[in-house]
PDB file of C-alpha atoms in Angstrom:
ATOM      1  CA  ALA A 507       6.082  -8.016  26.596  1.00 76.00           C
ATOM      2  CA  LEU A 508       7.337 -10.234  23.765  1.00 78.00           C
ATOM      3  CA  GLY A 509      10.332  -8.044  22.952  1.00 77.00           C
ATOM      4  CA  ASN A 510      12.576  -9.453  20.257  1.00 78.00           C
ATOM      5  CA  ARG A 511      10.455 -12.617  20.059  1.00 82.00           C
ATOM      6  CA  LEU A 512       7.846 -10.582  18.191  1.00 86.00           C
ATOM      7  CA  VAL A 513       8.059 -10.413  14.388  1.00 89.00           C
ATOM      8  CA  PHE A 514       6.292  -7.664  12.455  1.00 88.00           C
ATOM      9  CA  ILE A 515       5.779  -8.436   8.754  1.00 92.00           C
ATOM     10  CA  ASN A 516       4.692  -5.338   6.872  1.00 91.00           C
ATOM     11  CA  VAL A 517       3.666  -5.728   3.230  1.00 93.00           C
ATOM     12  CA  VAL A 518       3.872  -2.470   1.292  1.00 93.00           C
ATOM     13  CA  ARG A 519       2.623  -1.743  -2.213  1.00 93.00           C
ATOM     14  CA  HIS A 520       3.771   0.534  -4.980  1.00 95.00           C
ATOM     15  CA  PRO A 521       1.658   3.726  -4.884  1.00 96.00           C
ATOM     16  CA  LEU A 522       0.698   3.353  -8.545  1.00 95.00           C
ATOM     17  CA  PHE A 523      -0.790  -0.037  -7.755  1.00 92.00           C
ATOM     18  CA  MET A 524      -2.883   1.437  -4.932  1.00 94.00           C
ATOM     19  CA  VAL A 525      -4.074   4.686  -6.437  1.00 95.00           C
ATOM     20  CA  ILE A 526      -7.035   3.306  -8.420  1.00 93.00           C
ATOM     21  CA  GLN A 527      -8.519   1.462  -5.442  1.00 91.00           C
ATOM     22  CA  GLN A 528      -7.875   4.422  -3.144  1.00 94.00           C
ATOM     23  CA  THR A 529      -9.620   6.737  -5.610  1.00 95.00           C
ATOM     24  CA  LEU A 530     -12.624   4.405  -5.706  1.00 92.00           C
ATOM     25  CA  ASN A 531     -12.646   4.424  -1.896  1.00 90.00           C
ATOM     26  CA  MET A 532     -12.796   8.216  -1.885  1.00 92.00           C
ATOM     27  CA  GLU A 533     -15.735   8.126  -4.291  1.00 90.00           C
ATOM     28  CA  ARG A 534     -17.660   5.297  -2.627  1.00 87.00           C
ATOM     29  CA  LEU A 535     -16.881   5.377   1.093  1.00 80.00           C
ATOM     30  CA  VAL A 536     -16.368   8.988   2.160  1.00 81.00           C
ATOM     31  CA  ASN A 537     -19.693  10.345   3.457  1.00 78.00           C
ATOM     32  CA  ASN A 538     -21.179   6.868   3.165  1.00 79.00           C
ATOM     33  CA  ALA A 539     -22.989   5.222   6.085  1.00 79.00           C
ATOM     34  CA  ARG A 540     -21.167   1.960   5.256  1.00 79.00           C
ATOM     35  CA  ASP A 541     -17.830   3.536   6.150  1.00 82.00           C
ATOM     36  CA  ILE A 542     -17.045   2.356   9.685  1.00 86.00           C
ATOM     37  CA  GLN A 543     -13.780   4.250  10.153  1.00 88.00           C
ATOM     38  CA  VAL A 544     -13.392   6.705  13.012  1.00 92.00           C
ATOM     39  CA  HIS A 545     -14.483  10.222  12.039  1.00 91.00           C
ATOM     40  CA  PHE A 546     -14.180  13.639  13.645  1.00 93.00           C
ATOM     41  CA  GLU A 547     -16.114  16.849  13.173  1.00 93.00           C
ATOM     42  CA  TYR A 548     -14.525  19.741  11.316  1.00 94.00           C
ATOM     43  CA  ASN A 549     -16.396  22.900  10.293  1.00 92.00           C
ATOM     44  CA  GLY A 550     -19.709  21.086  10.547  1.00 89.00           C
ATOM     45  CA  ALA A 551     -18.612  18.099   8.470  1.00 88.00           C
ATOM     46  CA  GLU A 552     -17.508  14.602   9.432  1.00 89.00           C
ATOM     47  CA  LEU A 553     -14.053  13.713   8.159  1.00 92.00           C
ATOM     48  CA  PRO A 554     -12.142  10.400   8.282  1.00 92.00           C
ATOM     49  CA  TYR A 555      -9.519  10.207  11.037  1.00 93.00           C
ATOM     50  CA  TYR A 556      -6.619  10.171   8.564  1.00 93.00           C
ATOM     51  CA  THR A 557      -7.375  13.726   7.388  1.00 95.00           C
ATOM     52  CA  LEU A 558      -6.469  15.214  10.772  1.00 94.00           C
ATOM     53  CA  GLY A 559      -4.036  18.060  10.158  1.00 94.00           C
ATOM     54  CA  TRP A 560      -4.797  18.517   6.446  1.00 96.00           C
ATOM     55  CA  GLU A 561      -8.558  18.976   6.558  1.00 96.00           C
ATOM     56  CA  ASP A 562      -8.717  21.984   4.219  1.00 97.00           C
ATOM     57  CA  LEU A 563      -6.574  20.239   1.598  1.00 97.00           C
ATOM     58  CA  PHE A 564      -8.905  17.230   1.766  1.00 96.00           C
ATOM     59  CA  PHE A 565     -11.965  19.467   1.320  1.00 94.00           C
ATOM     60  CA  LYS A 566     -10.670  21.141  -1.831  1.00 95.00           C
ATOM     61  CA  SER A 567      -9.237  18.002  -3.461  1.00 97.00           C
ATOM     62  CA  ASN A 568     -10.959  15.746  -5.977  1.00 97.00           C
ATOM     63  CA  PRO A 569     -11.116  11.954  -5.363  1.00 97.00           C
ATOM     64  CA  VAL A 570      -7.795  11.065  -7.007  1.00 98.00           C
ATOM     65  CA  GLU A 571      -6.009  13.909  -5.210  1.00 98.00           C
ATOM     66  CA  ARG A 572      -7.535  12.765  -1.915  1.00 97.00           C
ATOM     67  CA  ALA A 573      -6.222   9.266  -2.639  1.00 97.00           C
ATOM     68  CA  ILE A 574      -2.701  10.577  -3.260  1.00 98.00           C
ATOM     69  CA  TYR A 575      -2.626  12.844  -0.225  1.00 98.00           C
ATOM     70  CA  THR A 576      -4.058  10.075   1.972  1.00 97.00           C
ATOM     71  CA  MET A 577      -1.253   7.713   0.913  1.00 97.00           C
ATOM     72  CA  HIS A 578       1.263  10.500   1.540  1.00 97.00           C
ATOM     73  CA  TYR A 579       0.090  11.420   5.035  1.00 96.00           C
ATOM     74  CA  GLN A 580      -0.467   7.811   6.096  1.00 93.00           C
ATOM     75  CA  GLU A 581       3.035   6.867   4.985  1.00 94.00           C
ATOM     76  CA  ARG A 582       4.454   9.780   6.961  1.00 93.00           C
ATOM     77  CA  ALA A 583       2.491   8.657  10.009  1.00 92.00           C
ATOM     78  CA  ARG A 584       3.646   5.052   9.548  1.00 90.00           C
ATOM     79  CA  GLN A 585       7.292   6.058   9.384  1.00 90.00           C
ATOM     80  CA  ARG A 586       6.945   8.307  12.444  1.00 92.00           C
ATOM     81  CA  VAL A 587       5.234   5.616  14.529  1.00 88.00           C
ATOM     82  CA  LEU A 588       7.832   3.000  13.591  1.00 86.00           C
ATOM     83  CA  LYS A 589      10.682   5.330  14.484  1.00 88.00           C
ATOM     84  CA  GLU A 590       9.152   6.342  17.821  1.00 88.00           C
ATOM     85  CA  PHE A 591       8.387   2.723  18.678  1.00 83.00           C
ATOM     86  CA  GLU A 592      11.878   1.502  17.844  1.00 81.00           C
ATOM     87  CA  GLU A 593      13.417   4.292  19.920  1.00 83.00           C
ATOM     88  CA  SER A 594      11.119   3.613  22.874  1.00 82.00           C
ATOM     89  CA  VAL A 595      11.840  -0.110  23.197  1.00 78.00           C
ATOM     90  CA  GLY A 596      15.599   0.108  22.711  1.00 75.00           C
ATOM     91  CA  GLU A 597      17.928  -2.117  20.719  1.00 76.00           C
ATOM     92  CA  GLU A 598      17.908  -5.106  23.069  1.00 77.00           C
ATOM     93  CA  ASN A 599      14.123  -5.599  23.204  1.00 75.00           C
ATOM     94  CA  ARG A 600      13.350  -4.406  19.694  1.00 79.00           C
ATOM     95  CA  PRO A 601      10.966  -6.654  17.726  1.00 83.00           C
ATOM     96  CA  ILE A 602      12.011  -7.879  14.308  1.00 86.00           C
ATOM     97  CA  PHE A 603      10.600  -5.768  11.465  1.00 88.00           C
ATOM     98  CA  ILE A 604      10.418  -7.288   7.998  1.00 92.00           C
ATOM     99  CA  GLU A 605       9.154  -5.009   5.240  1.00 92.00           C
ATOM    100  CA  ILE A 606       8.090  -6.770   2.058  1.00 94.00           C
ATOM    101  CA  PRO A 607       7.494  -4.785  -1.152  1.00 94.00           C
ATOM    102  CA  PHE A 608       4.634  -6.693  -2.759  1.00 93.00           C
ATOM    103  CA  GLU A 609       5.582  -6.079  -6.386  1.00 92.00           C
ATOM    104  CA  HIS A 610       9.043  -7.540  -5.774  1.00 92.00           C
ATOM    105  CA  PHE A 611       7.791 -10.403  -3.635  1.00 95.00           C
ATOM    106  CA  VAL A 612       5.393 -11.798  -6.233  1.00 94.00           C
ATOM    107  CA  LYS A 613       8.194 -12.021  -8.802  1.00 92.00           C
ATOM    108  CA  ALA A 614      11.037 -13.201  -6.541  1.00 94.00           C
ATOM    109  CA  PRO A 615       9.626 -14.346  -3.179  1.00 95.00           C
ATOM    110  CA  GLU A 616      12.507 -16.457  -1.879  1.00 95.00           C
ATOM    111  CA  PRO A 617      14.680 -13.682  -0.318  1.00 95.00           C
ATOM    112  CA  TYR A 618      11.684 -12.419   1.658  1.00 95.00           C
ATOM    113  CA  LEU A 619      10.527 -15.904   2.634  1.00 95.00           C
ATOM    114  CA  GLU A 620      14.020 -16.658   3.929  1.00 95.00           C
ATOM    115  CA  GLN A 621      13.844 -13.621   6.195  1.00 94.00           C
ATOM    116  CA  ILE A 622      10.534 -14.892   7.589  1.00 93.00           C
ATOM    117  CA  TYR A 623      11.842 -18.441   8.077  1.00 94.00           C
ATOM    118  CA  ILE A 624      14.868 -17.166   9.974  1.00 93.00           C
ATOM    119  CA  ALA A 625      12.879 -14.725  12.109  1.00 91.00           C
ATOM    120  CA  ALA A 626      10.199 -17.295  12.971  1.00 89.00           C
ATOM    121  CA  ASP A 627      12.680 -20.163  13.316  1.00 90.00           C
ATOM    122  CA  THR A 628      10.724 -22.285  10.859  1.00 92.00           C
ATOM    123  CA  MET A 629      10.820 -23.499   7.271  1.00 93.00           C
ATOM    124  CA  ALA A 630       8.450 -23.940   4.356  1.00 92.00           C
ATOM    125  CA  GLY A 631       6.311 -27.052   4.058  1.00 92.00           C
ATOM    126  CA  LYS A 632       3.871 -28.537   1.576  1.00 95.00           C
ATOM    127  CA  LYS A 633       1.125 -26.126   2.609  1.00 95.00           C
ATOM    128  CA  THR A 634       3.414 -23.160   1.909  1.00 93.00           C
ATOM    129  CA  ALA A 635       4.187 -24.423  -1.591  1.00 93.00           C
ATOM    130  CA  ARG A 636       0.502 -25.138  -2.243  1.00 95.00           C
ATOM    131  CA  GLU A 637      -0.568 -21.664  -1.138  1.00 94.00           C
ATOM    132  CA  MET A 638       2.142 -20.028  -3.219  1.00 94.00           C
ATOM    133  CA  ARG A 639       0.850 -21.844  -6.295  1.00 93.00           C
ATOM    134  CA  ARG A 640      -2.704 -20.810  -5.464  1.00 92.00           C
ATOM    135  CA  GLN A 641      -1.612 -17.180  -5.214  1.00 91.00           C
ATOM    136  CA  ARG A 642       0.347 -17.440  -8.496  1.00 91.00           C
ATOM    137  CA  VAL A 643       3.647 -16.653  -6.823  1.00 94.00           C
ATOM    138  CA  PRO A 644       6.186 -16.340  -8.305  1.00 95.00           C
ATOM    139  CA  ARG A 645       4.703 -14.530 -11.276  1.00 90.00           C
ATOM    140  CA  ALA A 646       6.191 -13.665 -14.624  1.00 86.00           C
ATOM    141  CA  ASN A 647       4.422 -10.287 -14.471  1.00 84.00           C
ATOM    142  CA  ILE A 648       3.384  -8.383 -11.361  1.00 85.00           C
ATOM    143  CA  VAL A 649      -0.162  -7.909 -12.701  1.00 82.00           C
ATOM    144  CA  ASP A 650      -0.836 -11.650 -13.133  1.00 81.00           C
ATOM    145  CA  GLY A 651      -3.017 -11.749 -10.039  1.00 77.00           C
ATOM    146  CA  ILE A 652      -6.031 -13.855  -9.114  1.00 76.00           C
ATOM    147  CA  PRO A 653      -9.240 -12.523 -10.747  1.00 72.00           C
ATOM    148  CA  LEU A 654     -11.372 -12.565  -7.605  1.00 73.00           C
ATOM    149  CA  SER A 655     -14.569 -10.538  -7.669  1.00 78.00           C
ATOM    150  CA  ILE A 656     -13.478  -8.447  -4.671  1.00 74.00           C
ATOM    151  CA  TYR A 657     -10.292  -7.455  -6.505  1.00 71.00           C
ATOM    152  CA  LYS A 658     -12.315  -6.472  -9.553  1.00 73.00           C
ATOM    153  CA  ARG A 659     -14.565  -4.287  -7.390  1.00 72.00           C
ATOM    154  CA  CYS A 660     -11.425  -2.585  -6.080  1.00 68.00           C
ATOM    155  CA  GLY A 661     -10.165  -1.676  -9.538  1.00 70.00           C
ATOM    156  CA  TRP A 662      -8.206  -4.761 -10.615  1.00 70.00           C
ATOM    157  CA  VAL A 663      -8.268  -5.428 -14.344  1.00 73.00           C
ATOM    158  CA  PRO A 664      -6.505  -8.183 -16.302  1.00 73.00           C
ATOM    159  CA  PRO A 665      -3.125  -7.185 -17.743  1.00 71.00           C
ATOM    160  CA  GLU A 666      -3.180  -5.819 -21.258  1.00 76.00           C
ATOM    161  CA  LYS A 667      -1.585  -8.231 -23.666  1.00 78.00           C
ATOM    162  CA  GLY A 668       1.790  -7.056 -24.892  1.00 77.00           C
ATOM    163  CA  LEU A 669       2.265  -4.333 -22.250  1.00 82.00           C
ATOM    164  CA  SER A 670       5.581  -4.267 -20.431  1.00 86.00           C
ATOM    165  CA  GLU A 671       5.724  -3.696 -16.673  1.00 87.00           C
ATOM    166  CA  ALA A 672       6.939  -0.154 -17.285  1.00 89.00           C
ATOM    167  CA  GLU A 673       3.885   0.433 -19.467  1.00 91.00           C
ATOM    168  CA  GLU A 674       1.617  -1.033 -16.759  1.00 89.00           C
ATOM    169  CA  TYR A 675       3.021   1.520 -14.323  1.00 92.00           C
ATOM    170  CA  GLU A 676       2.612   4.313 -16.852  1.00 94.00           C
ATOM    171  CA  LYS A 677      -1.002   3.255 -17.511  1.00 93.00           C
ATOM    172  CA  ARG A 678      -1.788   3.769 -13.837  1.00 94.00           C
ATOM    173  CA  ARG A 679      -0.073   7.138 -13.777  1.00 96.00           C
ATOM    174  CA  GLN A 680      -2.084   8.133 -16.836  1.00 96.00           C
ATOM    175  CA  PHE A 681      -5.251   7.216 -14.922  1.00 95.00           C
ATOM    176  CA  VAL A 682      -4.229   9.768 -12.291  1.00 97.00           C
ATOM    177  CA  VAL A 683      -3.713  12.444 -14.959  1.00 97.00           C
ATOM    178  CA  GLU A 684      -7.054  11.669 -16.614  1.00 97.00           C
ATOM    179  CA  GLN A 685      -8.834  11.915 -13.247  1.00 96.00           C
ATOM    180  CA  GLY A 686      -7.700  15.531 -12.986  1.00 97.00           C
ATOM    181  CA  ALA A 687      -4.850  15.389 -10.488  1.00 97.00           C
ATOM    182  CA  SER A 688      -3.119  18.724  -9.976  1.00 97.00           C
ATOM    183  CA  LYS A 689       0.589  19.225 -10.628  1.00 97.00           C
ATOM    184  CA  HIS A 690       1.176  19.294  -6.887  1.00 97.00           C
ATOM    185  CA  ALA A 691      -0.655  15.995  -6.353  1.00 98.00           C
ATOM    186  CA  LEU A 692       1.288  14.405  -9.227  1.00 97.00           C
ATOM    187  CA  SER A 693       4.524  15.606  -7.667  1.00 97.00           C
ATOM    188  CA  VAL A 694       3.555  14.055  -4.333  1.00 97.00           C
ATOM    189  CA  LEU A 695       2.691  10.774  -6.086  1.00 97.00           C
ATOM    190  CA  ASP A 696       6.011  10.721  -7.939  1.00 97.00           C
ATOM    191  CA  LYS A 697       7.899  11.263  -4.681  1.00 96.00           C
ATOM    192  CA  LEU A 698       5.964   8.405  -3.058  1.00 96.00           C
ATOM    193  CA  CYS A 699       6.943   6.165  -5.976  1.00 95.00           C
ATOM    194  CA  ILE A 700      10.622   7.098  -5.664  1.00 94.00           C
ATOM    195  CA  GLN A 701      10.502   6.454  -1.917  1.00 91.00           C
ATOM    196  CA  TYR A 702       8.926   3.052  -2.458  1.00 91.00           C
ATOM    197  CA  GLU A 703      11.516   2.088  -5.062  1.00 87.00           C
ATOM    198  CA  LYS A 704      14.271   2.908  -2.558  1.00 82.00           C
ATOM    199  CA  CYS A 705      12.802   0.459  -0.024  1.00 70.00           C
ATOM    200  CA  PRO A 706      15.824  -1.252   1.668  1.00 58.00           C
ATOM    201  CA  ASN A 707      14.573  -4.714   0.741  1.00 54.00           C
ATOM    202  CA  ASN A 708      14.115  -3.916  -2.940  1.00 49.00           C
TER     203      ASN A 708
END
């Protein structure tokens, strides 16, 4: 109904900066009564909705592999839905899609903010500047986040002094190796990383 007056802002994250939290989710939420996601029955077991179509792979995977494959299949689904939606509404009524890679935004937010200002026909004010300072944006290092307790529960740890950003990425990949990811799962993760780094807005 809103057509091109609608603006979708989609924040995406680097897979290596999601994999620890996703692994914890697989350990803590799957088969847990606190998990309120939609499930379906498969071979006598209840599986989360996002495993539809790769149930056997999910069954035989360990938590870190499940995290990787979940990111892989959800990204495929996201791309398919976006493509089908764009094709269905046509060029004239197509909403505005702005994809923001988080790790780039927190270091250099202005290009992405400008896209939002233009799309929403607005501009930044004092509240915007205040919130950006509160969120520590821009940051000198992508890992200089806010040490909230919920982030810590989801795997956030303070940056190691003296580590470069490349070493921060490698540390997270090493976590995946130490958690017992198979060669196939590592290959899938590496491809996800390459795909993310080719994001048009990067």
